[in-house]
């Protein structure tokens, strides 16, 4: 049964992947007839960048305003940025986030609904937050929208009712994030990289959010939402004089103030590399990262070399990390590096989400790529390709009005020379392989890297320990903890015994073997904007037909007649046989566990699934090995993890089985939660029909 269910998601994804691959191959074949790929194209001249120059003025309260006229389209965008020094929120961490959620929900003279309806009436967007605002509007309505923005920003409706509502939402979201491996990884990486007492390292917890009161939010607003370090950038179809008049009318009453810089310890790098491990028992993948303090600034002499080094290492699908971990090894959907120049402290990071079984290998390869770019000169061709990609993205970005606004702001806040962006391409093109290596040696830590791994300890730690690196342990709050303790399986527990207990729990082996056909109908959510209706028909020992429909139209059909698997749908068709379907062909019945043999099974220990102990059993099915988890108390199957091959590499398909109900004397799961990488789906079983409604003709 579990084989049938977890194949639903994989089949749905695979049908799209396969067709895309075919289309790409056809396109490449057509191009090959026209292009001599042995000859590198001659690069054209570097494009000239001519940025619109802002006109500026400053209000008496300190608000600095920049206006860039662009009359190509009848639109105006506006960005308010509070360039305040970083603030430590400490025991009230989360107060800024709560303020952001409350801003834009009305004013002292206008209710939340009236305020939002007014903005919607003009077809505009107004986004207010604790650090500023973003606005987009048709130019003919911009005076009204600017006025509404000023009212929402300078006279916000900060009520107890709204505070209680937003606080409850935030706490509820944190409950979900507590089990989200990616979310935990982001928080802990910053906390360990910057330090928990640094503004960039602290993060809200349930405890700190509970500490926040409405009075705290109001005080934070009064002390930090001030014009002393504020910049207002207006870009679009508006005359400078009109903009100056509107801003003066609406923002002159903003009370003067400035945020003082706090004292906090600046982050430093480690002396030697170490692994920082965070145990997440529910993790089916590991979040792996290397981090170090970089502190590269846009005014640094080697800024351009650092950007090129990052582009080559992990700036996208052409980066070395991506090509290594995904294209060569198939361990991940993608691996990247990131460096974000800023006048404040900043980190350099490399990241990848990988299967638990290859976590240690991913660490080795990531460190290897860091070593390579730090010690070897990049080739002229690789550097030229990186420059072309980077410059191409830059040229496209320059066409956007919001980019012009960001550049104008950066010149002010980052203390850049006036011709910084005009000379950007020229300076990038001047970077040499030697400068790339020097920048990598300076900014990319390897021998002093902090390697942060968030994953399932029982699957990951044994191999990580073999890397002979110091390992420190932390919880999801980035607090030091003891090493996770592994629960040992009693010597008298065997894999066969667990399976026998499972069969007893669901209704008995004889009852399970008596099922010759099964017709399942379900609704799947999460795979598409609309729910998908589906049905599966099974006939013992191994025949299966599955169809999925959306809005009354068939989007996918999969038929396995015992030897050949045929997949068809809106995206195309494919067919598999032989070793590709060995696992499905090896099935001996619909409730597979009733037909397992001892040589298929191996008990791998105890694990935790949703906080409960479960027996971990490896099952060999044809050429595949699948891991099944059985609750230690009820013996019901609660989770399975299978690794499937696809055009995008190996994928870990995880299924969680819940809401067991009796159907014809057999316990069946009625809710199945599935995940493949970032994709999550839920199958709600609508009906099971046993030994009826299925015939041999269904599989022809």
Short mmCIF file of N, CA and C in Angstrom, two decimals, residues 439-584:
data_model
loop_
_atom_site.label_atom_id
_atom_site.label_comp_id
_atom_site.label_asym_id
_atom_site.label_seq_id
_atom_site.Cartn_x
_atom_site.Cartn_y
_atom_site.Cartn_z
N UNK A 439 40.83 37.20 -3.70
CA UNK A 439 39.57 37.52 -3.01
C UNK A 439 39.01 36.28 -2.32
N UNK A 440 39.11 35.12 -2.98
CA UNK A 440 38.63 33.88 -2.37
C UNK A 440 39.43 33.55 -1.11
N UNK A 441 40.74 33.76 -1.17
CA UNK A 441 41.57 33.49 0.00
C UNK A 441 41.22 34.43 1.16
N UNK A 442 40.81 35.63 0.82
CA UNK A 442 40.51 36.63 1.85
C UNK A 442 39.11 36.45 2.45
N UNK A 443 38.13 36.13 1.61
CA UNK A 443 36.74 36.16 2.06
C UNK A 443 36.08 34.79 2.23
N UNK A 444 36.62 33.75 1.59
CA UNK A 444 35.99 32.43 1.63
C UNK A 444 36.73 31.55 2.63
N UNK A 445 36.16 31.34 3.79
CA UNK A 445 36.81 30.51 4.80
C UNK A 445 36.73 29.03 4.46
N UNK A 446 37.82 28.32 4.70
CA UNK A 446 37.84 26.87 4.53
C UNK A 446 38.43 26.21 5.76
N UNK A 447 39.66 26.56 6.10
CA UNK A 447 40.30 25.97 7.27
C UNK A 447 39.74 26.52 8.58
N UNK A 448 39.00 27.62 8.51
CA UNK A 448 38.35 28.16 9.71
C UNK A 448 36.84 28.28 9.51
N UNK A 449 36.30 27.45 8.62
CA UNK A 449 34.87 27.52 8.32
C UNK A 449 34.05 26.92 9.46
N UNK A 450 32.90 27.50 9.67
CA UNK A 450 31.91 26.92 10.58
C UNK A 450 30.94 26.12 9.71
N UNK A 451 30.95 24.81 9.87
CA UNK A 451 30.12 23.94 9.04
C UNK A 451 28.86 23.61 9.83
N UNK A 452 27.75 24.20 9.42
CA UNK A 452 26.49 24.04 10.15
C UNK A 452 25.64 22.98 9.44
N UNK A 453 25.30 21.94 10.17
CA UNK A 453 24.50 20.85 9.62
C UNK A 453 23.24 20.69 10.48
N UNK A 454 22.09 20.79 9.84
CA UNK A 454 20.82 20.55 10.51
C UNK A 454 20.22 19.31 9.89
N UNK A 455 20.08 18.25 10.68
CA UNK A 455 19.60 16.99 10.13
C UNK A 455 19.24 16.00 11.21
N UNK A 456 18.98 14.79 10.78
CA UNK A 456 18.56 13.71 11.67
C UNK A 456 19.79 13.00 12.20
N UNK A 457 20.03 13.09 13.50
CA UNK A 457 21.30 12.63 14.07
C UNK A 457 21.57 11.16 13.79
N UNK A 458 20.57 10.31 13.92
CA UNK A 458 20.80 8.87 13.76
C UNK A 458 21.25 8.51 12.34
N UNK A 459 20.82 9.33 11.36
CA UNK A 459 21.20 9.06 9.97
C UNK A 459 22.48 9.76 9.56
N UNK A 460 22.82 10.84 10.25
CA UNK A 460 23.88 11.73 9.77
C UNK A 460 25.15 11.67 10.62
N UNK A 461 24.98 11.62 11.93
CA UNK A 461 26.13 11.77 12.82
C UNK A 461 27.22 10.70 12.66
N UNK A 462 26.88 9.42 12.54
CA UNK A 462 27.95 8.42 12.43
C UNK A 462 28.95 8.72 11.33
N UNK A 463 28.46 9.15 10.16
CA UNK A 463 29.37 9.46 9.06
C UNK A 463 30.09 10.78 9.28
N UNK A 464 29.42 11.78 9.88
CA UNK A 464 30.08 13.06 10.15
C UNK A 464 31.24 12.88 11.11
N UNK A 465 31.09 12.00 12.08
CA UNK A 465 32.15 11.78 13.05
C UNK A 465 33.42 11.22 12.40
N UNK A 466 33.26 10.54 11.28
CA UNK A 466 34.41 9.96 10.59
C UNK A 466 35.24 11.02 9.86
N UNK A 467 34.73 12.25 9.77
CA UNK A 467 35.48 13.33 9.12
C UNK A 467 36.60 13.86 10.02
N UNK A 468 36.62 13.41 11.26
CA UNK A 468 37.67 13.79 12.20
C UNK A 468 37.76 15.31 12.39
N UNK A 469 36.60 15.93 12.55
CA UNK A 469 36.54 17.35 12.85
C UNK A 469 35.79 17.53 14.17
N UNK A 470 36.14 18.58 14.93
CA UNK A 470 35.39 18.83 16.16
C UNK A 470 33.91 19.04 15.86
N UNK A 471 33.03 18.46 16.67
CA UNK A 471 31.59 18.61 16.49
C UNK A 471 30.99 19.20 17.76
N UNK A 472 30.30 20.32 17.60
CA UNK A 472 29.54 20.93 18.70
C UNK A 472 28.06 20.73 18.42
N UNK A 473 27.26 20.68 19.48
CA UNK A 473 25.84 20.40 19.33
C UNK A 473 25.01 21.56 19.86
N UNK A 474 23.95 21.88 19.11
CA UNK A 474 23.08 22.99 19.48
C UNK A 474 21.62 22.57 19.28
N UNK A 475 20.73 23.27 19.99
CA UNK A 475 19.30 23.06 19.75
C UNK A 475 18.82 24.09 18.73
N UNK A 476 17.53 24.11 18.47
CA UNK A 476 17.01 25.01 17.43
C UNK A 476 17.04 26.47 17.85
N UNK A 477 17.37 26.74 19.10
CA UNK A 477 17.53 28.12 19.57
C UNK A 477 18.99 28.55 19.55
N UNK A 478 19.86 27.72 18.97
CA UNK A 478 21.31 27.98 18.89
C UNK A 478 21.97 27.97 20.25
N UNK A 479 21.39 27.24 21.19
CA UNK A 479 21.97 27.07 22.52
C UNK A 479 22.74 25.75 22.57
N UNK A 480 23.94 25.73 23.19
CA UNK A 480 24.72 24.49 23.27
C UNK A 480 23.96 23.41 24.04
N UNK A 481 24.04 22.17 23.55
CA UNK A 481 23.40 21.04 24.22
C UNK A 481 24.35 19.84 24.16
N UNK A 482 23.98 18.78 24.87
CA UNK A 482 24.75 17.55 24.83
C UNK A 482 24.50 16.83 23.50
N UNK A 483 25.40 15.93 23.16
CA UNK A 483 25.24 15.13 21.95
C UNK A 483 23.96 14.31 22.03
N UNK A 484 23.22 14.18 20.92
CA UNK A 484 21.98 13.39 20.94
C UNK A 484 22.26 11.95 21.34
N UNK A 485 21.36 11.40 22.15
CA UNK A 485 21.49 10.01 22.55
C UNK A 485 20.63 9.13 21.65
N UNK A 486 21.23 8.07 21.16
CA UNK A 486 20.52 7.16 20.28
C UNK A 486 19.80 6.09 21.10
N UNK A 487 18.52 5.86 20.77
CA UNK A 487 17.74 4.83 21.44
C UNK A 487 18.10 3.48 20.84
N UNK A 488 18.53 2.55 21.69
CA UNK A 488 18.92 1.23 21.22
C UNK A 488 17.71 0.32 21.10
N UNK A 489 17.75 -0.54 20.10
CA UNK A 489 16.70 -1.54 19.92
C UNK A 489 17.00 -2.75 20.79
N UNK A 490 16.00 -3.23 21.48
CA UNK A 490 16.17 -4.41 22.32
C UNK A 490 16.64 -5.59 21.47
N UNK A 491 17.51 -6.41 22.04
CA UNK A 491 18.10 -7.53 21.30
C UNK A 491 17.06 -8.52 20.82
N UNK A 492 15.91 -8.59 21.49
CA UNK A 492 14.90 -9.58 21.09
C UNK A 492 13.94 -9.04 20.03
N UNK A 493 14.15 -7.80 19.56
CA UNK A 493 13.31 -7.23 18.52
C UNK A 493 13.95 -7.49 17.16
N UNK A 494 13.18 -8.10 16.26
CA UNK A 494 13.67 -8.39 14.91
C UNK A 494 12.80 -7.68 13.88
N UNK A 495 13.33 -7.54 12.68
CA UNK A 495 12.56 -6.91 11.61
C UNK A 495 11.30 -7.72 11.30
N UNK A 496 11.46 -9.06 11.26
CA UNK A 496 10.30 -9.91 10.98
C UNK A 496 9.24 -9.76 12.06
N UNK A 497 9.69 -9.62 13.32
CA UNK A 497 8.75 -9.45 14.41
C UNK A 497 7.97 -8.16 14.31
N UNK A 498 8.65 -7.08 13.91
CA UNK A 498 7.97 -5.79 13.74
C UNK A 498 6.91 -5.90 12.65
N UNK A 499 7.25 -6.51 11.52
CA UNK A 499 6.30 -6.65 10.42
C UNK A 499 5.11 -7.51 10.84
N UNK A 500 5.37 -8.59 11.57
CA UNK A 500 4.27 -9.44 12.05
C UNK A 500 3.34 -8.67 12.98
N UNK A 501 3.92 -7.83 13.84
CA UNK A 501 3.09 -7.02 14.73
C UNK A 501 2.29 -5.98 13.96
N UNK A 502 2.88 -5.46 12.89
CA UNK A 502 2.14 -4.53 12.03
C UNK A 502 0.92 -5.22 11.42
N UNK A 503 1.13 -6.43 10.89
CA UNK A 503 0.02 -7.16 10.27
C UNK A 503 -1.07 -7.45 11.29
N UNK A 504 -0.68 -7.80 12.52
CA UNK A 504 -1.68 -8.02 13.57
C UNK A 504 -2.45 -6.72 13.85
N UNK A 505 -1.72 -5.61 13.87
CA UNK A 505 -2.34 -4.32 14.21
C UNK A 505 -3.37 -3.89 13.18
N UNK A 506 -3.14 -4.22 11.91
CA UNK A 506 -4.08 -3.75 10.87
C UNK A 506 -5.23 -4.72 10.64
N UNK A 507 -5.16 -5.93 11.22
CA UNK A 507 -6.27 -6.86 11.06
C UNK A 507 -5.89 -8.29 10.81
N UNK A 508 -4.60 -8.58 10.68
CA UNK A 508 -4.15 -9.95 10.51
C UNK A 508 -3.58 -10.23 9.14
N UNK A 509 -2.59 -11.12 9.07
CA UNK A 509 -1.94 -11.45 7.81
C UNK A 509 -2.90 -12.10 6.83
N UNK A 510 -3.77 -13.00 7.32
CA UNK A 510 -4.71 -13.67 6.42
C UNK A 510 -5.66 -12.67 5.79
N UNK A 511 -6.13 -11.72 6.58
CA UNK A 511 -7.03 -10.69 6.05
C UNK A 511 -6.32 -9.85 5.00
N UNK A 512 -5.06 -9.51 5.26
CA UNK A 512 -4.29 -8.71 4.31
C UNK A 512 -4.08 -9.46 2.99
N UNK A 513 -3.80 -10.77 3.10
CA UNK A 513 -3.56 -11.56 1.89
C UNK A 513 -4.84 -11.79 1.09
N UNK A 514 -5.98 -11.65 1.74
CA UNK A 514 -7.25 -11.90 1.05
C UNK A 514 -7.65 -10.77 0.12
N UNK A 515 -6.96 -9.64 0.20
CA UNK A 515 -7.28 -8.51 -0.68
C UNK A 515 -6.67 -8.76 -2.05
N UNK A 516 -7.53 -8.98 -3.04
CA UNK A 516 -7.08 -9.25 -4.40
C UNK A 516 -7.16 -8.02 -5.30
N UNK A 517 -8.11 -7.14 -5.02
CA UNK A 517 -8.20 -5.87 -5.75
C UNK A 517 -8.51 -4.76 -4.76
N UNK A 518 -8.10 -3.55 -5.12
CA UNK A 518 -8.35 -2.38 -4.27
C UNK A 518 -8.56 -1.17 -5.16
N UNK A 519 -9.66 -0.47 -4.93
CA UNK A 519 -9.97 0.76 -5.68
C UNK A 519 -9.95 1.92 -4.69
N UNK A 520 -9.02 2.86 -4.90
CA UNK A 520 -8.83 3.99 -3.99
C UNK A 520 -9.14 5.28 -4.71
N UNK A 521 -9.95 6.14 -4.11
CA UNK A 521 -10.17 7.48 -4.64
C UNK A 521 -9.64 8.48 -3.62
N UNK A 522 -9.08 9.59 -4.13
CA UNK A 522 -8.46 10.56 -3.24
C UNK A 522 -8.52 11.96 -3.83
N UNK A 523 -8.27 12.93 -2.97
CA UNK A 523 -8.08 14.32 -3.40
C UNK A 523 -6.70 14.76 -2.94
N UNK A 524 -5.92 15.33 -3.86
CA UNK A 524 -4.56 15.76 -3.55
C UNK A 524 -4.49 17.28 -3.59
N UNK A 525 -3.94 17.88 -2.55
CA UNK A 525 -3.73 19.32 -2.50
C UNK A 525 -2.24 19.62 -2.35
N UNK A 526 -1.83 20.78 -2.86
CA UNK A 526 -0.44 21.20 -2.75
C UNK A 526 0.37 21.01 -4.01
N UNK A 527 -0.13 20.16 -4.94
CA UNK A 527 0.62 19.91 -6.17
C UNK A 527 0.32 20.95 -7.24
N UNK A 528 -0.82 21.61 -7.12
CA UNK A 528 -1.26 22.57 -8.13
C UNK A 528 -2.15 23.60 -7.44
N UNK A 529 -2.44 24.72 -8.11
CA UNK A 529 -3.30 25.73 -7.49
C UNK A 529 -4.67 25.19 -7.10
N UNK A 530 -5.18 24.22 -7.88
CA UNK A 530 -6.47 23.62 -7.60
C UNK A 530 -6.29 22.19 -7.10
N UNK A 531 -7.21 21.68 -6.26
CA UNK A 531 -7.12 20.29 -5.82
C UNK A 531 -7.19 19.34 -7.01
N UNK A 532 -6.50 18.22 -6.89
CA UNK A 532 -6.49 17.20 -7.94
C UNK A 532 -7.26 15.99 -7.44
N UNK A 533 -8.20 15.52 -8.26
CA UNK A 533 -8.95 14.31 -7.94
C UNK A 533 -8.24 13.13 -8.59
N UNK A 534 -8.13 12.04 -7.86
CA UNK A 534 -7.43 10.88 -8.40
C UNK A 534 -8.03 9.57 -7.96
N UNK A 535 -7.66 8.52 -8.69
CA UNK A 535 -8.05 7.19 -8.29
C UNK A 535 -6.95 6.21 -8.66
N UNK A 536 -6.85 5.15 -7.86
CA UNK A 536 -5.87 4.10 -8.09
C UNK A 536 -6.61 2.77 -8.06
N UNK A 537 -6.34 1.94 -9.07
CA UNK A 537 -6.89 0.59 -9.09
C UNK A 537 -5.73 -0.39 -9.04
N UNK A 538 -5.81 -1.34 -8.13
CA UNK A 538 -4.76 -2.35 -7.97
C UNK A 538 -5.35 -3.74 -8.09
N UNK A 539 -4.57 -4.62 -8.72
CA UNK A 539 -4.93 -6.03 -8.81
C UNK A 539 -3.71 -6.85 -8.43
N UNK A 540 -3.88 -7.76 -7.49
CA UNK A 540 -2.76 -8.59 -7.04
C UNK A 540 -2.23 -9.43 -8.22
N UNK A 541 -0.89 -9.65 -8.29
CA UNK A 541 0.05 -9.23 -7.25
C UNK A 541 0.59 -7.81 -7.41
N UNK A 542 0.64 -7.27 -8.67
CA UNK A 542 1.39 -6.02 -8.83
C UNK A 542 0.84 -5.05 -9.86
N UNK A 543 -0.34 -5.30 -10.39
CA UNK A 543 -0.87 -4.41 -11.42
C UNK A 543 -1.46 -3.15 -10.79
N UNK A 544 -1.29 -2.04 -11.52
CA UNK A 544 -1.76 -0.76 -10.98
C UNK A 544 -2.09 0.20 -12.11
N UNK A 545 -3.20 0.92 -11.97
CA UNK A 545 -3.53 2.02 -12.87
C UNK A 545 -3.93 3.21 -12.01
N UNK A 546 -3.36 4.36 -12.34
CA UNK A 546 -3.63 5.57 -11.56
C UNK A 546 -3.95 6.71 -12.52
N UNK A 547 -5.01 7.45 -12.23
CA UNK A 547 -5.36 8.62 -13.02
C UNK A 547 -5.55 9.82 -12.10
N UNK A 548 -5.22 11.00 -12.62
CA UNK A 548 -5.42 12.25 -11.88
C UNK A 548 -6.14 13.23 -12.78
N UNK A 549 -7.12 13.92 -12.20
CA UNK A 549 -7.92 14.89 -12.94
C UNK A 549 -7.97 16.21 -12.18
N UNK A 550 -7.93 17.30 -12.95
CA UNK A 550 -8.06 18.63 -12.35
C UNK A 550 -9.08 19.41 -13.16
N UNK A 551 -10.08 19.94 -12.49
CA UNK A 551 -11.16 20.68 -13.15
C UNK A 551 -11.81 19.85 -14.25
N UNK A 552 -11.97 18.55 -13.99
CA UNK A 552 -12.64 17.67 -14.94
C UNK A 552 -11.78 17.18 -16.08
N UNK A 553 -10.51 17.58 -16.14
CA UNK A 553 -9.63 17.18 -17.24
C UNK A 553 -8.53 16.26 -16.72
N UNK A 554 -8.27 15.18 -17.46
CA UNK A 554 -7.22 14.26 -17.05
C UNK A 554 -5.85 14.90 -17.27
N UNK A 555 -5.06 14.97 -16.21
CA UNK A 555 -3.74 15.58 -16.31
C UNK A 555 -2.62 14.55 -16.28
N UNK A 556 -2.92 13.34 -15.81
CA UNK A 556 -1.88 12.30 -15.77
C UNK A 556 -2.52 10.93 -15.64
N UNK A 557 -1.95 9.95 -16.34
CA UNK A 557 -2.38 8.56 -16.21
C UNK A 557 -1.15 7.67 -16.19
N UNK A 558 -1.16 6.70 -15.29
CA UNK A 558 -0.04 5.78 -15.16
C UNK A 558 -0.59 4.35 -15.11
N UNK A 559 -0.10 3.49 -15.99
CA UNK A 559 -0.58 2.11 -16.05
C UNK A 559 0.61 1.16 -15.95
N UNK A 560 0.55 0.23 -15.00
CA UNK A 560 1.56 -0.83 -14.90
C UNK A 560 0.83 -2.17 -15.03
N UNK A 561 1.16 -2.90 -16.10
CA UNK A 561 0.47 -4.16 -16.38
C UNK A 561 1.19 -5.38 -15.82
N UNK A 562 2.17 -5.14 -14.98
CA UNK A 562 2.96 -6.22 -14.41
C UNK A 562 4.35 -6.31 -14.98
N UNK A 563 4.54 -5.69 -16.16
CA UNK A 563 5.85 -5.71 -16.82
C UNK A 563 6.29 -4.34 -17.32
N UNK A 564 5.33 -3.56 -17.82
CA UNK A 564 5.65 -2.27 -18.44
C UNK A 564 4.86 -1.15 -17.76
N UNK A 565 5.55 -0.04 -17.50
CA UNK A 565 4.93 1.14 -16.92
C UNK A 565 4.78 2.20 -18.00
N UNK A 566 3.54 2.65 -18.22
CA UNK A 566 3.27 3.69 -19.20
C UNK A 566 2.72 4.92 -18.48
N UNK A 567 3.35 6.07 -18.74
CA UNK A 567 2.93 7.33 -18.13
C UNK A 567 2.52 8.29 -19.24
N UNK A 568 1.34 8.86 -19.13
CA UNK A 568 0.88 9.83 -20.13
C UNK A 568 0.18 10.97 -19.43
N UNK A 569 0.11 12.10 -20.13
CA UNK A 569 -0.55 13.26 -19.55
C UNK A 569 -0.47 14.44 -20.48
N UNK A 570 -0.85 15.59 -19.95
CA UNK A 570 -0.86 16.81 -20.76
C UNK A 570 0.53 17.21 -21.21
N UNK A 571 1.56 16.75 -20.48
CA UNK A 571 2.93 17.13 -20.80
C UNK A 571 3.65 16.13 -21.71
N UNK A 572 2.97 15.01 -22.07
CA UNK A 572 3.60 14.04 -22.95
C UNK A 572 3.50 12.64 -22.40
N UNK A 573 4.25 11.71 -23.01
CA UNK A 573 4.18 10.30 -22.64
C UNK A 573 5.57 9.71 -22.48
N UNK A 574 5.65 8.63 -21.70
CA UNK A 574 6.90 7.89 -21.54
C UNK A 574 6.57 6.46 -21.17
N UNK A 575 7.57 5.58 -21.31
CA UNK A 575 7.37 4.15 -21.04
C UNK A 575 8.62 3.58 -20.40
N UNK A 576 8.42 2.69 -19.42
CA UNK A 576 9.55 2.08 -18.73
C UNK A 576 9.30 0.59 -18.56
N UNK A 577 10.40 -0.17 -18.51
CA UNK A 577 10.31 -1.61 -18.27
C UNK A 577 11.64 -2.10 -17.73
N UNK A 578 11.74 -3.40 -17.47
CA UNK A 578 13.00 -3.98 -17.01
C UNK A 578 13.40 -3.48 -15.65
N UNK A 579 14.69 -3.11 -15.52
CA UNK A 579 15.22 -2.69 -14.22
C UNK A 579 14.54 -1.43 -13.69
N UNK A 580 14.03 -0.59 -14.59
CA UNK A 580 13.40 0.65 -14.15
C UNK A 580 12.12 0.41 -13.35
N UNK A 581 11.51 -0.77 -13.51
CA UNK A 581 10.27 -1.07 -12.79
C UNK A 581 10.42 -2.32 -11.93
N UNK A 582 11.66 -2.68 -11.63
CA UNK A 582 11.93 -3.92 -10.89
C UNK A 582 11.23 -3.95 -9.54
N UNK A 583 11.24 -2.82 -8.84
CA UNK A 583 10.63 -2.79 -7.51
C UNK A 583 9.13 -3.05 -7.58
N UNK A 584 8.47 -2.43 -8.56
CA UNK A 584 7.03 -2.63 -8.67
C UNK A 584 6.71 -4.03 -9.17
#
